[in-house]
PDB file of C-alpha atoms and ligand atoms in Angstrom:
ATOM      1  CA  MET A   1      15.188 124.831 -79.741  1.00 98.00           C
ATOM      2  CA  ILE A   2      13.304 122.104 -81.336  1.00 98.00           C
ATOM      3  CA  TYR A   3      13.404 118.444 -81.169  1.00 99.00           C
ATOM      4  CA  LEU A   4      13.713 116.182 -84.314  1.00 98.00           C
ATOM      5  CA  ASN A   5      14.016 112.527 -84.151  1.00 98.00           C
ATOM      6  CA  GLY A   6      16.340 112.259 -81.131  1.00 98.00           C
ATOM      7  CA  ASP A   7      18.207 115.529 -81.384  1.00 98.00           C
ATOM      8  CA  PHE A   8      17.690 119.066 -79.985  1.00 98.00           C
ATOM      9  CA  MET A   9      18.774 121.796 -82.401  1.00 98.00           C
ATOM     10  CA  PRO A  10      17.654 125.514 -83.468  1.00 98.00           C
ATOM     11  CA  ILE A  11      14.903 125.243 -85.850  1.00 98.00           C
ATOM     12  CA  GLU A  12      16.991 126.768 -88.691  1.00 98.00           C
ATOM     13  CA  GLU A  13      19.150 123.638 -88.597  1.00 98.00           C
ATOM     14  CA  ALA A  14      16.186 121.185 -88.599  1.00 98.00           C
ATOM     15  CA  ARG A  15      15.916 119.127 -91.929  1.00 98.00           C
ATOM     16  CA  ILE A  16      13.681 116.404 -92.988  1.00 98.00           C
ATOM     17  CA  PRO A  17      13.889 114.283 -96.285  1.00 98.00           C
ATOM     18  CA  VAL A  18      11.465 115.168 -99.097  1.00 98.00           C
ATOM     19  CA  LEU A  19       9.977 111.739 -98.918  1.00 98.00           C
ATOM     20  CA  ASP A  20       8.704 112.047 -95.536  1.00 98.00           C
ATOM     21  CA  ARG A  21       5.011 110.893 -95.716  1.00 99.00           C
ATOM     22  CA  GLY A  22       4.088 114.103 -93.660  1.00 98.00           C
ATOM     23  CA  PHE A  23       5.295 115.977 -96.651  1.00 98.00           C
ATOM     24  CA  ILE A  24       4.116 113.786 -99.337  1.00 98.00           C
ATOM     25  CA  PHE A  25       0.675 112.607 -98.066  1.00 98.00           C
ATOM     26  CA  GLY A  26      -0.052 114.687 -94.932  1.00 98.00           C
ATOM     27  CA  ASP A  27       0.245 111.305 -93.160  1.00 99.00           C
ATOM     28  CA  GLY A  28       0.521 112.075 -89.622  1.00 99.00           C
ATOM     29  CA  VAL A  29      -0.956 113.625 -86.558  1.00 99.00           C
ATOM     30  CA  TYR A  30      -0.184 116.419 -84.159  1.00 99.00           C
ATOM     31  CA  GLU A  31      -0.915 117.980 -80.793  1.00 99.00           C
ATOM     32  CA  VAL A  32      -0.875 121.819 -79.731  1.00 98.00           C
ATOM     33  CA  ILE A  33      -0.276 122.122 -76.026  1.00 98.00           C
ATOM     34  CA  PRO A  34      -0.391 125.325 -74.109  1.00 98.00           C
ATOM     35  CA  VAL A  35       2.443 126.152 -71.389  1.00 97.00           C
ATOM     36  CA  TYR A  36       1.585 128.553 -68.567  1.00 96.00           C
ATOM     37  CA  SER A  37       4.672 129.834 -66.373  1.00 95.00           C
ATOM     38  CA  ARG A  38       6.599 126.892 -67.806  1.00 96.00           C
ATOM     39  CA  LYS A  39       4.166 124.297 -66.920  1.00 96.00           C
ATOM     40  CA  PRO A  40       2.354 122.327 -69.671  1.00 97.00           C
ATOM     41  CA  PHE A  41      -1.544 122.626 -69.287  1.00 97.00           C
ATOM     42  CA  ARG A  42      -3.420 119.274 -69.216  1.00 97.00           C
ATOM     43  CA  LEU A  43      -0.410 117.340 -70.608  1.00 97.00           C
ATOM     44  CA  ALA A  44      -1.934 113.868 -69.796  1.00 98.00           C
ATOM     45  CA  GLU A  45      -5.071 114.759 -71.697  1.00 98.00           C
ATOM     46  CA  HIS A  46      -3.293 116.051 -74.690  1.00 98.00           C
ATOM     47  CA  LEU A  47      -1.083 112.945 -74.712  1.00 98.00           C
ATOM     48  CA  ARG A  48      -4.303 110.762 -74.319  1.00 98.00           C
ATOM     49  CA  ARG A  49      -5.626 112.659 -77.330  1.00 98.00           C
ATOM     50  CA  LEU A  50      -2.420 112.015 -79.418  1.00 99.00           C
ATOM     51  CA  GLN A  51      -2.779 108.331 -78.569  1.00 99.00           C
ATOM     52  CA  HIS A  52      -6.362 108.377 -80.099  1.00 98.00           C
ATOM     53  CA  SER A  53      -5.044 110.123 -83.163  1.00 99.00           C
ATOM     54  CA  LEU A  54      -2.243 107.737 -83.702  1.00 99.00           C
ATOM     55  CA  ASP A  55      -4.741 104.841 -83.123  1.00 99.00           C
ATOM     56  CA  GLY A  56      -7.066 106.361 -85.720  1.00 98.00           C
ATOM     57  CA  ILE A  57      -4.223 106.316 -88.350  1.00 98.00           C
ATOM     58  CA  ARG A  58      -2.892 102.998 -87.211  1.00 98.00           C
ATOM     59  CA  LEU A  59       0.645 104.288 -86.314  1.00 98.00           C
ATOM     60  CA  LEU A  60       2.402 102.872 -83.275  1.00 98.00           C
ATOM     61  CA  ASN A  61       3.125 105.521 -80.637  1.00 98.00           C
ATOM     62  CA  PRO A  62       6.971 106.196 -80.865  1.00 98.00           C
ATOM     63  CA  HIS A  63       7.282 107.096 -77.156  1.00 98.00           C
ATOM     64  CA  SER A  64       5.824 106.260 -73.756  1.00 98.00           C
ATOM     65  CA  GLY A  65       3.918 108.784 -71.759  1.00 98.00           C
ATOM     66  CA  LYS A  66       7.132 109.199 -69.608  1.00 98.00           C
ATOM     67  CA  GLU A  67       9.225 109.919 -72.667  1.00 98.00           C
ATOM     68  CA  TRP A  68       6.876 112.411 -74.225  1.00 98.00           C
ATOM     69  CA  SER A  69       6.716 114.404 -70.796  1.00 98.00           C
ATOM     70  CA  ARG A  70      10.592 114.157 -70.593  1.00 98.00           C
ATOM     71  CA  LEU A  71      10.788 115.627 -74.235  1.00 98.00           C
ATOM     72  CA  VAL A  72       8.169 118.391 -73.351  1.00 98.00           C
ATOM     73  CA  GLU A  73      10.092 119.326 -70.250  1.00 98.00           C
ATOM     74  CA  GLN A  74      13.247 119.704 -72.396  1.00 98.00           C
ATOM     75  CA  ILE A  75      11.649 121.695 -75.034  1.00 98.00           C
ATOM     76  CA  ILE A  76      10.042 124.151 -72.431  1.00 98.00           C
ATOM     77  CA  ALA A  77      13.509 124.539 -70.695  1.00 98.00           C
ATOM     78  CA  GLY A  78      15.309 125.132 -73.989  1.00 98.00           C
ATOM     79  CA  ASN A  79      12.940 128.075 -74.967  1.00 98.00           C
ATOM     80  CA  GLU A  80      12.723 131.501 -73.675  1.00 97.00           C
ATOM     81  CA  SER A  81       9.050 132.431 -72.912  1.00 98.00           C
ATOM     82  CA  ASP A  82       7.205 131.410 -69.837  1.00 96.00           C
ATOM     83  CA  ASP A  83       4.175 131.000 -71.688  1.00 97.00           C
ATOM     84  CA  GLN A  84       4.715 128.625 -74.712  1.00 98.00           C
ATOM     85  CA  SER A  85       2.568 126.909 -77.396  1.00 98.00           C
ATOM     86  CA  LEU A  86       4.078 123.517 -78.112  1.00 98.00           C
ATOM     87  CA  TYR A  87       3.587 121.748 -81.294  1.00 99.00           C
ATOM     88  CA  LEU A  88       4.053 117.917 -81.271  1.00 98.00           C
ATOM     89  CA  HIS A  89       4.076 116.159 -84.630  1.00 98.00           C
ATOM     90  CA  VAL A  90       4.349 112.427 -85.658  1.00 99.00           C
ATOM     91  CA  THR A  91       4.396 111.176 -89.090  1.00 99.00           C
ATOM     92  CA  ARG A  92       4.665 107.821 -90.721  1.00 98.00           C
ATOM     93  CA  GLY A  93       8.214 108.477 -91.697  1.00 98.00           C
ATOM     94  CA  VAL A  94      10.336 108.421 -94.796  1.00 98.00           C
ATOM     95  CA  ALA A  95       9.682 105.863 -97.542  1.00 98.00           C
ATOM     96  CA  LYS A  96       9.344 105.635-101.223  1.00 98.00           C
ATOM     97  CA  ARG A  97       6.176 107.153-102.384  1.00 98.00           C
ATOM     98  CA  ASP A  98       3.413 104.597-102.225  1.00 98.00           C
ATOM     99  CA  HIS A  99      -0.103 105.121-100.477  1.00 98.00           C
ATOM    100  CA  ALA A 100       0.191 101.755 -98.691  1.00 98.00           C
ATOM    101  CA  PHE A 101       1.865 101.844 -95.382  1.00 98.00           C
ATOM    102  CA  PRO A 102       5.659 101.312 -95.539  1.00 98.00           C
ATOM    103  CA  LYS A 103       7.185  98.525 -93.510  1.00 97.00           C
ATOM    104  CA  GLY A 104      10.048  98.903 -90.745  1.00 96.00           C
ATOM    105  CA  VAL A 105      10.115 102.698 -90.918  1.00 98.00           C
ATOM    106  CA  ARG A 106      10.705 104.864 -88.209  1.00 98.00           C
ATOM    107  CA  PRO A 107       8.176 107.712 -87.453  1.00 98.00           C
ATOM    108  CA  THR A 108       9.314 111.055 -87.785  1.00 99.00           C
ATOM    109  CA  VAL A 109       8.928 113.112 -84.293  1.00 99.00           C
ATOM    110  CA  PHE A 110       8.973 116.753 -84.382  1.00 99.00           C
ATOM    111  CA  ILE A 111       8.449 119.146 -81.395  1.00 99.00           C
ATOM    112  CA  MET A 112       8.642 122.999 -81.572  1.00 98.00           C
ATOM    113  CA  SER A 113       7.774 125.721 -79.143  1.00 98.00           C
ATOM    114  CA  ASN A 114       6.435 129.224 -79.843  1.00 98.00           C
ATOM    115  CA  PRO A 115       5.771 131.979 -77.531  1.00 98.00           C
ATOM    116  CA  LEU A 116       2.010 132.040 -76.523  1.00 98.00           C
ATOM    117  CA  PRO A 117       0.768 135.777 -76.092  1.00 98.00           C
ATOM    118  CA  ALA A 118      -2.296 136.230 -73.817  1.00 96.00           C
ATOM    119  CA  PRO A 119      -5.479 136.797 -76.092  1.00 95.00           C
ATOM    120  CA  PRO A 120      -5.378 140.628 -76.761  1.00 96.00           C
ATOM    121  CA  ARG A 121      -7.513 142.439 -74.270  1.00 96.00           C
ATOM    122  CA  GLU A 122      -9.406 144.600 -77.019  1.00 97.00           C
ATOM    123  CA  LEU A 123     -10.606 141.428 -78.676  1.00 97.00           C
ATOM    124  CA  LEU A 124     -11.816 140.132 -75.211  1.00 98.00           C
ATOM    125  CA  ALA A 125     -13.692 143.572 -74.702  1.00 98.00           C
ATOM    126  CA  THR A 126     -15.199 143.807 -78.146  1.00 98.00           C
ATOM    127  CA  GLY A 127     -15.577 140.097 -79.081  1.00 98.00           C
ATOM    128  CA  VAL A 128     -14.556 138.706 -82.509  1.00 98.00           C
ATOM    129  CA  ALA A 129     -16.324 138.322 -85.814  1.00 98.00           C
ATOM    130  CA  VAL A 130     -17.045 134.947 -87.483  1.00 99.00           C
ATOM    131  CA  VAL A 131     -18.456 133.746 -90.586  1.00 99.00           C
ATOM    132  CA  THR A 132     -20.499 130.362 -91.271  1.00 99.00           C
ATOM    133  CA  THR A 133     -20.158 127.857 -94.096  1.00 98.00           C
ATOM    134  CA  ASN A 134     -20.802 124.065 -94.775  1.00 98.00           C
ATOM    135  CA  ASP A 135     -18.488 121.555 -93.169  1.00 98.00           C
ATOM    136  CA  ASN A 136     -16.914 119.823 -96.093  1.00 98.00           C
ATOM    137  CA  ARG A 137     -14.261 117.851 -94.200  1.00 98.00           C
ATOM    138  CA  TRP A 138     -13.916 114.098 -94.007  1.00 98.00           C
ATOM    139  CA  LEU A 139     -15.806 112.167 -91.386  1.00 98.00           C
ATOM    140  CA  ARG A 140     -12.923 111.638 -88.922  1.00 98.00           C
ATOM    141  CA  CYS A 141     -12.550 115.079 -87.587  1.00 98.00           C
ATOM    142  CA  ASP A 142     -11.742 113.584 -84.188  1.00 98.00           C
ATOM    143  CA  ILE A 143      -8.296 112.662 -85.385  1.00 99.00           C
ATOM    144  CA  LYS A 144      -6.075 115.575 -85.155  1.00 99.00           C
ATOM    145  CA  ALA A 145      -4.560 114.967 -88.446  1.00 98.00           C
ATOM    146  CA  ILE A 146      -1.705 117.180 -89.975  1.00 98.00           C
ATOM    147  CA  SER A 147      -3.553 116.949 -93.309  1.00 98.00           C
ATOM    148  CA  LEU A 148      -5.167 120.241 -92.652  1.00 98.00           C
ATOM    149  CA  LEU A 149      -6.089 121.548 -96.078  1.00 98.00           C
ATOM    150  CA  PRO A 150      -9.872 121.722 -95.646  1.00 98.00           C
ATOM    151  CA  ASN A 151      -9.308 123.512 -92.438  1.00 98.00           C
ATOM    152  CA  VAL A 152      -6.930 125.933 -94.056  1.00 98.00           C
ATOM    153  CA  LEU A 153      -9.417 126.750 -96.835  1.00 98.00           C
ATOM    154  CA  LEU A 154     -12.250 127.139 -94.469  1.00 98.00           C
ATOM    155  CA  ARG A 155     -10.422 129.386 -92.073  1.00 98.00           C
ATOM    156  CA  GLN A 156      -9.249 131.596 -94.869  1.00 98.00           C
ATOM    157  CA  MET A 157     -12.881 132.379 -95.831  1.00 98.00           C
ATOM    158  CA  ALA A 158     -13.121 134.077 -92.372  1.00 98.00           C
ATOM    159  CA  ILE A 159     -10.040 136.023 -92.874  1.00 98.00           C
ATOM    160  CA  ASP A 160     -11.033 137.106 -96.371  1.00 98.00           C
ATOM    161  CA  ALA A 161     -14.399 138.385 -94.874  1.00 98.00           C
ATOM    162  CA  GLY A 162     -12.634 140.343 -92.221  1.00 98.00           C
ATOM    163  CA  ALA A 163     -13.505 137.701 -89.633  1.00 98.00           C
ATOM    164  CA  ILE A 164     -11.266 135.485 -87.267  1.00 98.00           C
ATOM    165  CA  GLU A 165     -12.912 132.054 -87.646  1.00 98.00           C
ATOM    166  CA  THR A 166     -15.357 129.947 -89.569  1.00 99.00           C
ATOM    167  CA  VAL A 167     -18.203 128.146 -87.759  1.00 99.00           C
ATOM    168  CA  LEU A 168     -18.909 125.171 -89.505  1.00 99.00           C
ATOM    169  CA  LEU A 169     -22.433 123.593 -90.126  1.00 99.00           C
ATOM    170  CA  ARG A 170     -23.253 120.067 -91.137  1.00 98.00           C
ATOM    171  CA  ASP A 171     -26.752 118.813 -92.009  1.00 98.00           C
ATOM    172  CA  GLY A 172     -28.241 121.667 -90.384  1.00 98.00           C
ATOM    173  CA  PHE A 173     -26.136 121.335 -87.041  1.00 98.00           C
ATOM    174  CA  MET A 174     -23.034 122.943 -85.806  1.00 98.00           C
ATOM    175  CA  THR A 175     -19.802 120.908 -85.470  1.00 99.00           C
ATOM    176  CA  GLU A 176     -17.058 123.262 -84.591  1.00 99.00           C
ATOM    177  CA  GLY A 177     -14.624 126.045 -85.873  1.00 98.00           C
ATOM    178  CA  ALA A 178     -12.125 125.557 -88.588  1.00 98.00           C
ATOM    179  CA  ALA A 179      -9.616 125.577 -85.830  1.00 98.00           C
ATOM    180  CA  SER A 180     -11.625 125.830 -82.548  1.00 98.00           C
ATOM    181  CA  ASN A 181     -14.530 124.541 -80.682  1.00 99.00           C
ATOM    182  CA  ILE A 182     -17.797 126.610 -80.540  1.00 99.00           C
ATOM    183  CA  PHE A 183     -20.283 127.000 -77.643  1.00 99.00           C
ATOM    184  CA  VAL A 184     -23.677 128.697 -77.990  1.00 99.00           C
ATOM    185  CA  VAL A 185     -25.647 130.249 -75.017  1.00 98.00           C
ATOM    186  CA  LYS A 186     -29.569 129.935 -75.643  1.00 98.00           C
ATOM    187  CA  ASN A 187     -32.122 130.697 -72.972  1.00 97.00           C
ATOM    188  CA  GLU A 188     -29.374 131.113 -70.403  1.00 97.00           C
ATOM    189  CA  ILE A 189     -28.017 127.589 -71.053  1.00 98.00           C
ATOM    190  CA  LEU A 190     -24.592 126.829 -72.326  1.00 99.00           C
ATOM    191  CA  LEU A 191     -24.895 124.320 -75.355  1.00 99.00           C
ATOM    192  CA  ALA A 192     -21.979 122.285 -76.557  1.00 99.00           C
ATOM    193  CA  PRO A 193     -22.239 119.673 -79.272  1.00 98.00           C
ATOM    194  CA  PRO A 194     -21.466 116.156 -78.237  1.00 98.00           C
ATOM    195  CA  LYS A 195     -17.916 114.711 -78.903  1.00 98.00           C
ATOM    196  CA  ASN A 196     -18.041 112.377 -81.996  1.00 98.00           C
ATOM    197  CA  HIS A 197     -16.273 111.712 -85.234  1.00 98.00           C
ATOM    198  CA  LEU A 198     -17.446 115.307 -86.693  1.00 98.00           C
ATOM    199  CA  MET A 199     -15.356 117.312 -84.360  1.00 98.00           C
ATOM    200  CA  LEU A 200     -12.140 117.456 -82.591  1.00 98.00           C
ATOM    201  CA  PRO A 201     -12.584 116.601 -78.821  1.00 98.00           C
ATOM    202  CA  GLY A 202     -10.975 119.837 -77.443  1.00 98.00           C
ATOM    203  CA  ILE A 203      -9.065 119.860 -74.303  1.00 98.00           C
ATOM    204  CA  THR A 204     -10.385 123.499 -73.814  1.00 98.00           C
ATOM    205  CA  TYR A 205     -13.932 122.301 -74.436  1.00 98.00           C
ATOM    206  CA  ASP A 206     -13.526 119.924 -71.689  1.00 98.00           C
ATOM    207  CA  VAL A 207     -12.075 122.716 -69.301  1.00 98.00           C
ATOM    208  CA  VAL A 208     -15.114 124.818 -70.087  1.00 98.00           C
ATOM    209  CA  LEU A 209     -17.540 122.091 -69.411  1.00 98.00           C
ATOM    210  CA  GLU A 210     -15.894 121.097 -66.101  1.00 98.00           C
ATOM    211  CA  LEU A 211     -15.933 124.559 -65.017  1.00 98.00           C
ATOM    212  CA  ALA A 212     -19.624 124.988 -65.774  1.00 98.00           C
ATOM    213  CA  ALA A 213     -20.341 121.883 -63.901  1.00 98.00           C
ATOM    214  CA  ALA A 214     -18.288 122.831 -61.079  1.00 98.00           C
ATOM    215  CA  ASN A 215     -19.812 126.318 -60.914  1.00 98.00           C
ATOM    216  CA  LYS A 216     -23.520 125.599 -61.467  1.00 97.00           C
ATOM    217  CA  ILE A 217     -23.659 127.320 -64.793  1.00 98.00           C
ATOM    218  CA  ARG A 218     -26.592 125.413 -66.630  1.00 98.00           C
ATOM    219  CA  HIS A 219     -25.318 123.529 -69.674  1.00 98.00           C
ATOM    220  CA  GLU A 220     -26.395 120.880 -72.126  1.00 98.00           C
ATOM    221  CA  VAL A 221     -24.294 118.609 -74.278  1.00 98.00           C
ATOM    222  CA  ARG A 222     -26.469 118.008 -77.212  1.00 98.00           C
ATOM    223  CA  ALA A 223     -26.668 118.503 -81.033  1.00 98.00           C
ATOM    224  CA  VAL A 224     -26.878 122.351 -81.663  1.00 98.00           C
ATOM    225  CA  SER A 225     -28.994 123.318 -84.596  1.00 98.00           C
ATOM    226  CA  GLU A 226     -27.991 126.182 -87.160  1.00 98.00           C
ATOM    227  CA  TYR A 227     -31.178 127.850 -85.918  1.00 98.00           C
ATOM    228  CA  GLU A 228     -29.703 127.878 -82.269  1.00 98.00           C
ATOM    229  CA  VAL A 229     -26.480 129.347 -83.456  1.00 98.00           C
ATOM    230  CA  ARG A 230     -28.118 132.073 -85.523  1.00 98.00           C
ATOM    231  CA  THR A 231     -30.319 133.105 -82.613  1.00 98.00           C
ATOM    232  CA  ALA A 232     -27.941 132.615 -79.801  1.00 98.00           C
ATOM    233  CA  GLN A 233     -27.554 135.033 -76.880  1.00 98.00           C
ATOM    234  CA  GLU A 234     -23.843 134.397 -76.975  1.00 98.00           C
ATOM    235  CA  LEU A 235     -21.338 132.420 -78.853  1.00 99.00           C
ATOM    236  CA  LEU A 236     -18.043 131.388 -77.637  1.00 98.00           C
ATOM    237  CA  LEU A 237     -14.847 130.015 -79.273  1.00 98.00           C
ATOM    238  CA  THR A 238     -12.325 127.971 -77.390  1.00 98.00           C
ATOM    239  CA  SER A 239      -8.843 126.608 -78.266  1.00 98.00           C
ATOM    240  CA  SER A 240      -5.530 125.856 -76.665  1.00 98.00           C
ATOM    241  CA  THR A 241      -3.992 129.151 -78.097  1.00 97.00           C
ATOM    242  CA  LYS A 242      -6.927 131.336 -77.889  1.00 98.00           C
ATOM    243  CA  GLU A 243      -8.429 130.145 -74.567  1.00 98.00           C
ATOM    244  CA  ILE A 244     -12.121 131.407 -74.533  1.00 98.00           C
ATOM    245  CA  MET A 245     -13.126 134.260 -76.866  1.00 98.00           C
ATOM    246  CA  PRO A 246     -16.565 135.927 -77.205  1.00 98.00           C
ATOM    247  CA  ILE A 247     -17.949 135.937 -80.606  1.00 99.00           C
ATOM    248  CA  THR A 248     -20.061 139.163 -81.210  1.00 98.00           C
ATOM    249  CA  ARG A 249     -20.595 139.069 -84.930  1.00 98.00           C
ATOM    250  CA  LEU A 250     -21.829 136.018 -87.127  1.00 98.00           C
ATOM    251  CA  ASP A 251     -22.038 136.508 -90.758  1.00 98.00           C
ATOM    252  CA  GLY A 252     -22.042 140.396 -90.268  1.00 98.00           C
ATOM    253  CA  LYS A 253     -24.820 140.349 -87.860  1.00 98.00           C
ATOM    254  CA  SER A 254     -24.695 141.069 -84.077  1.00 98.00           C
ATOM    255  CA  VAL A 255     -24.850 138.094 -81.646  1.00 98.00           C
ATOM    256  CA  GLY A 256     -27.322 138.882 -78.863  1.00 97.00           C
ATOM    257  CA  ASP A 257     -26.705 142.581 -78.275  1.00 97.00           C
ATOM    258  CA  GLY A 258     -23.490 142.670 -79.940  1.00 98.00           C
ATOM    259  CA  LYS A 259     -21.270 142.715 -76.794  1.00 98.00           C
ATOM    260  CA  PRO A 260     -19.634 139.859 -74.935  1.00 98.00           C
ATOM    261  CA  GLY A 261     -22.180 138.449 -72.507  1.00 98.00           C
ATOM    262  CA  PRO A 262     -22.434 137.387 -68.989  1.00 98.00           C
ATOM    263  CA  ILE A 263     -21.688 133.650 -69.375  1.00 98.00           C
ATOM    264  CA  PHE A 264     -18.565 134.455 -71.253  1.00 98.00           C
ATOM    265  CA  ALA A 265     -17.390 136.810 -68.532  1.00 98.00           C
ATOM    266  CA  MET A 266     -18.078 134.195 -65.852  1.00 98.00           C
ATOM    267  CA  LEU A 267     -16.277 131.363 -67.822  1.00 98.00           C
ATOM    268  CA  TYR A 268     -13.476 133.557 -68.887  1.00 98.00           C
ATOM    269  CA  GLN A 269     -12.762 134.612 -65.175  1.00 98.00           C
ATOM    270  CA  LEU A 270     -13.224 130.940 -63.983  1.00 98.00           C
ATOM    271  CA  TYR A 271     -10.592 129.769 -66.670  1.00 98.00           C
ATOM    272  CA  GLN A 272      -8.211 132.304 -65.740  1.00 97.00           C
ATOM    273  CA  ASN A 273      -8.432 131.401 -61.907  1.00 96.00           C
ATOM    274  CA  TYR A 274      -8.054 127.724 -62.816  1.00 96.00           C
ATOM    275  CA  LYS A 275      -4.843 128.245 -64.779  1.00 92.00           C
ATOM    276  CA  ILE A 276      -3.468 129.926 -61.702  1.00 91.00           C
ATOM    277  CA  THR A 277      -4.326 126.972 -59.474  1.00 90.00           C
ATOM    278  CA  VAL A 278      -2.959 124.592 -61.975  1.00 87.00           C
ATOM    279  CA  MET A 279       0.215 126.615 -62.236  1.00 84.00           C
ATOM    280  CA  ARG A 280       0.490 126.556 -58.428  1.00 86.00           C
ATOM    281  CA  GLY A 281      -0.055 122.871 -58.556  1.00 79.00           C
ATOM    282  CA  SER A 282      -3.227 122.722 -56.550  1.00 62.00           C
ATOM    283  CA  ALA A 283      -6.120 122.199 -59.041  1.00 60.00           C
ATOM    284  CA  ALA A 284      -9.034 120.233 -57.827  1.00 55.00           C
ATOM    285  CA  PHE A 285      -9.437 118.601 -61.300  1.00 60.00           C
TER     286      PHE A 285
HETATM  287  N1  LIG B   1      -6.511 123.783 -82.917  1.00 60.92           N
HETATM  288  N2  LIG B   1     -11.271 122.009 -83.369  1.00 60.92           N
HETATM  289  C1  LIG B   1     -10.160 122.101 -84.414  1.00 60.92           C
HETATM  290  C2  LIG B   1     -10.453 121.733 -85.514  1.00 60.92           C
HETATM  291  C3  LIG B   1      -9.022 122.465 -83.897  1.00 60.92           C
HETATM  292  O1  LIG B   1      -8.049 122.751 -84.753  1.00 60.92           O
HETATM  293  C4  LIG B   1      -8.673 122.977 -82.509  1.00 60.92           C
HETATM  294  C5  LIG B   1      -7.470 123.381 -82.060  1.00 60.92           C
HETATM  295  C6  LIG B   1      -9.750 122.796 -81.610  1.00 60.92           C
HETATM  296  C7  LIG B   1      -9.677 123.253 -80.042  1.00 60.92           C
HETATM  297  O2  LIG B   1      -8.951 122.231 -79.427  1.00 60.92           O
HETATM  298  P1  LIG B   1      -8.039 122.472 -78.101  1.00 60.92           P
HETATM  299  O3  LIG B   1      -8.851 123.178 -77.237  1.00 60.92           O
HETATM  300  O4  LIG B   1      -7.593 121.107 -77.641  1.00 60.92           O
HETATM  301  O5  LIG B   1      -6.867 123.277 -78.756  1.00 60.92           O
HETATM  302  C8  LIG B   1     -11.123 122.384 -82.068  1.00 60.92           C
HETATM  303  C9  LIG B   1      -5.168 123.917 -82.671  1.00 60.92           C
HETATM  304  C10 LIG B   1      -5.004 124.909 -81.478  1.00 60.92           C
HETATM  305  C11 LIG B   1      -4.373 124.201 -83.904  1.00 60.92           C
HETATM  306  O6  LIG B   1      -4.479 123.476 -84.804  1.00 60.92           O
HETATM  307  O7  LIG B   1      -3.589 125.035 -83.814  1.00 60.92           O
END
């Protein structure tokens, strides 16, 4: 069951006009929210980021936080899996094609859900391969825009090379992955690039840094150089759908000793424990 502009229906029945500005211009923003045991994970934070994205494209939020929460609840209830990945999408609506904002047009609101499988155990045990390339995206990567053509092309580079993600480098520093945030371990310290306009402020990224702080894992939020990426002891990838994954190959070379490292193992376990406390409704943060 999906939600589209006020109605709930099976996805096969959902229709949007071809003049929707999402279709014509990619003029919209989105969120991906993980749901564990039918509870949305960090919903308030995802809705806050949605507001940031809407502000970034100068589109009024069509719903209050309460309304979004209610819609999210209804979609979760209307779908089978206990663990789901929710996709929320808002576009500037339907109007005659013209780049300038249309007046008096209602935004299009779409929500769908997909089952959210746990990351495969084999991949957690062996780690995943990534490639690197130059970050050629625009300078507002903090907006979760639906116009994802650069990310699509960048991520496909990884797939074509038999890897799963592309790590992006801009002016000698790492920004993020094509669809994930990247952490580096160097000299036993977890390094994370600071949130700015060059990367998406990941919700999983925040959880990882909070867990590191709460568990006395040494960490620094600062610019991370390409050299540090290439000589890292460990590399980690985070996203709402992939949680935390170890990266063990970079551009065909081993990362560290080529196996998932101790900081990954610690953070992975902390993340799983944290999920359980959230699902029981007793998380400390
Ligand atoms: N992508 N950076 C980019 C470019 C992303 O697309 C994503 C997530 C992240 C991680 O953010 P979070 O931890 O909040 O999921 C970072 C989602 C999952 C997607 O587009 O499907």
